[in-house]
Structures are given as structure tokens and as C-alpha cells.
Amino acid sequence: MNEAKPKLIEGGVFSDHRGSLQFVNDFDMAVVKRMYFTTHPSTETIRAWQGHQIESRWFFCVKGTFKVKLVKIDDWENPSDNCEVFEFTLNESTPQVLYIPNGFANGFKAETENSKLMIMSNYGLGEIEDDHYRFDSNKWVNWEQ
């Protein structure tokens, strides 16, 4: 059983007369096999809940702000309603990578219009089968809070 917990991998910013440089040097990308972006033109859009038993993910906010919520799934066929919810805020001005280990479902919502999220995975597209689970968006949280 996977006991890994979600965590923020902190980065930093360097600025001088030439501009600024954001970095997340402690993020080891050796296991990342693919990445993609999702943009939310509206703050009303909620992408929840999707999870993976095998696949892990990493989120990085490229533009705007996202509220990200995660739950550790206790039963993939019939998860309980009281799974612990982990909450994170990702913002373009704070370079951080959110690690989401396998065994978790995630949901996210833009806090500012036209927010853009980079999502990375440790598996290539089609490399594993039947590892995508979806649950009702209101199962564990009220997204309006």
C-alpha cells in the first residue's frame, strides 16, 4: 500500500536588472514521461474528481492561481464520503511543484480567470490501462468555499 503523501516542492525567484528567473531546483524530473497544460478561462470551471491507483502527477501553476484539492482513495469502487481532504493553492508568482502520489484523486478550480496549469505524469499516454477513475465533483468538498 502506498503511504506517500502529497507535498509541495518549493522553488524560488532570482531578480536583477535583466528581469526575474523562477526555479524549482529540488524537483527531480527523471521520472516524468509527459506533460500537458489545462487553461481555465472562467473561475466557475471545476475539474474534479479524477484519480489514479498507479500513476503519479505533478502540478505547476504557469499563470494565475489554482485551488487544488486531493483525497487519498480508500476504495476505488466505492470510496467513503469522509476521505481526508488535502488543500493547496498554486500561484504563478510562487514557484512550487505539487506532487500528487498514486492512490489519490484530485480536483482543481481556477481562482483567477485564464489560469493555466502544467500537469506532468510518470507514465506515457496509453502506457497503462484502466487507471483513470472519476468521481462526482461534489463528493468530498463544497467548491464554493
Coordinates of C-alpha atoms in Angstrom, one line a residue:
M1 CA 0.0 0.0 0.0
N2 CA 1.3 3.4 -0.9
E3 CA 1.9 5.6 2.1
A4 CA 3.3 8.6 0.2
K5 CA 1.6 12.0 0.9
P6 CA 1.1 14.9 -1.4
K7 CA 3.8 17.6 -0.9
L8 CA 4.9 21.0 -2.2
I9 CA 8.3 21.1 -3.7
E10 CA 9.4 24.7 -3.1
G11 CA 11.2 26.9 -5.6
G12 CA 12.4 30.4 -5.6
V13 CA 12.9 33.6 -7.6
F14 CA 16.1 35.5 -8.6
S15 CA 15.7 39.0 -9.9
D16 CA 18.1 41.6 -11.2
H17 CA 18.2 44.4 -13.8
R18 CA 17.6 41.8 -16.6
G19 CA 14.4 40.5 -15.1
S20 CA 13.5 37.6 -13.0
L21 CA 14.1 33.8 -13.0
Q22 CA 11.8 31.3 -11.3
F23 CA 13.1 27.9 -10.4
V24 CA 12.2 24.7 -8.6
N25 CA 15.6 23.1 -8.4
D26 CA 14.6 20.4 -5.9
F27 CA 12.1 18.9 -8.4
D28 CA 13.7 15.8 -9.9
M29 CA 12.1 15.3 -13.3
A30 CA 13.8 12.0 -14.0
V31 CA 10.5 10.0 -13.8
V32 CA 8.4 12.5 -15.8
K33 CA 7.3 11.0 -19.1
R34 CA 4.8 13.5 -20.4
M35 CA 3.3 16.9 -19.7
Y36 CA 0.3 18.9 -20.8
F37 CA -1.5 22.1 -19.9
T38 CA -5.0 23.0 -18.9
T39 CA -6.4 26.6 -19.1
H40 CA -9.5 27.7 -17.3
P41 CA -11.0 30.8 -18.8
S42 CA -13.5 31.0 -16.0
T43 CA -13.3 30.7 -12.3
E44 CA -16.6 28.7 -12.4
T45 CA -15.0 25.7 -14.0
I46 CA -14.3 22.8 -11.7
R47 CA -12.3 19.7 -12.8
A48 CA -13.0 17.1 -10.1
W49 CA -12.5 14.3 -9.2
Q50 CA -10.1 12.2 -11.2
G51 CA -7.7 9.8 -9.7
H52 CA -5.1 7.1 -10.4
Q53 CA -4.1 3.9 -8.5
I54 CA -0.8 3.6 -10.4
E55 CA 0.1 6.9 -11.9
S56 CA 1.6 9.9 -10.0
R57 CA 1.2 13.5 -11.1
W58 CA 2.9 16.9 -10.6
F59 CA 1.2 20.3 -10.9
F60 CA 2.8 23.6 -11.6
C61 CA 0.9 26.9 -12.0
V62 CA 2.1 28.7 -15.1
K63 CA -0.4 31.5 -15.0
G64 CA -3.0 32.8 -12.4
T65 CA -4.0 30.9 -9.3
F66 CA -5.5 27.4 -8.7
K67 CA -7.1 25.9 -5.7
V68 CA -6.2 22.2 -5.7
K69 CA -7.8 19.6 -3.5
L70 CA -6.7 16.0 -3.1
V71 CA -8.1 12.9 -1.4
K72 CA -6.5 9.6 -0.6
I73 CA -8.9 7.0 -2.0
D74 CA -9.7 4.2 0.4
D75 CA -11.8 2.0 -2.0
W76 CA -11.6 2.6 -5.8
E77 CA -15.0 1.1 -6.5
N78 CA -16.9 2.7 -3.6
P79 CA -14.8 5.3 -1.8
S80 CA -16.1 6.6 1.5
D81 CA -17.5 10.1 1.8
N82 CA -15.2 11.0 4.6
C83 CA -11.8 10.7 3.0
E84 CA -9.2 13.2 4.3
V85 CA -9.0 16.3 2.0
F86 CA -5.6 18.0 1.4
E87 CA -5.8 21.5 0.0
F88 CA -3.2 23.6 -1.8
T89 CA -3.1 26.9 -3.5
L90 CA -0.8 27.2 -6.5
N91 CA 0.1 30.7 -7.8
E92 CA 2.2 31.9 -10.8
S93 CA 4.3 34.2 -8.6
T94 CA 5.3 31.4 -6.2
P95 CA 7.3 28.7 -8.0
Q96 CA 6.2 25.4 -6.5
V97 CA 5.5 21.9 -7.8
L98 CA 2.7 20.0 -6.1
Y99 CA 3.5 16.2 -6.0
I100 CA 0.4 14.0 -6.1
P101 CA 1.3 10.4 -5.4
N102 CA -0.5 7.4 -6.9
G103 CA -3.6 6.5 -4.9
F104 CA -5.0 10.0 -4.8
A105 CA -7.9 11.7 -6.6
N106 CA -7.5 15.4 -7.5
G107 CA -9.8 18.3 -8.2
F108 CA -9.0 21.9 -9.0
K109 CA -10.5 25.2 -9.8
A110 CA -9.0 28.5 -11.1
E111 CA -9.2 31.4 -8.6
T112 CA -8.4 33.9 -11.4
E113 CA -9.6 33.9 -15.0
N114 CA -7.4 32.4 -17.7
S115 CA -5.3 30.5 -15.2
K116 CA -3.0 27.8 -16.7
L117 CA -1.8 24.7 -15.0
M118 CA 1.0 22.4 -16.2
I119 CA 0.4 18.7 -15.4
M120 CA 3.2 16.1 -15.5
S121 CA 2.9 12.4 -15.3
N122 CA 5.2 9.4 -14.7
Y123 CA 3.5 7.4 -17.4
G124 CA 3.2 7.9 -21.2
L125 CA -0.2 8.2 -22.8
G126 CA -1.6 4.7 -23.3
E127 CA 1.3 3.1 -21.3
I128 CA -1.1 1.8 -18.6
E129 CA -4.7 0.8 -19.0
D130 CA -7.7 1.2 -16.7
D131 CA -6.0 3.6 -14.3
H132 CA -8.4 6.5 -14.7
Y133 CA -11.1 6.9 -12.1
R134 CA -13.7 9.7 -12.0
F135 CA -16.0 10.7 -9.1
D136 CA -18.7 13.3 -8.6
S137 CA -17.3 16.8 -8.3
N138 CA -19.2 17.4 -5.0
K139 CA -18.4 14.1 -3.3
W140 CA -15.8 15.4 -0.8
V141 CA -15.9 19.2 -0.8
N142 CA -18.1 22.2 -1.4
W143 CA -16.1 24.1 -4.1
E144 CA -17.8 27.4 -3.4
Q145 CA -15.9 27.7 0.0

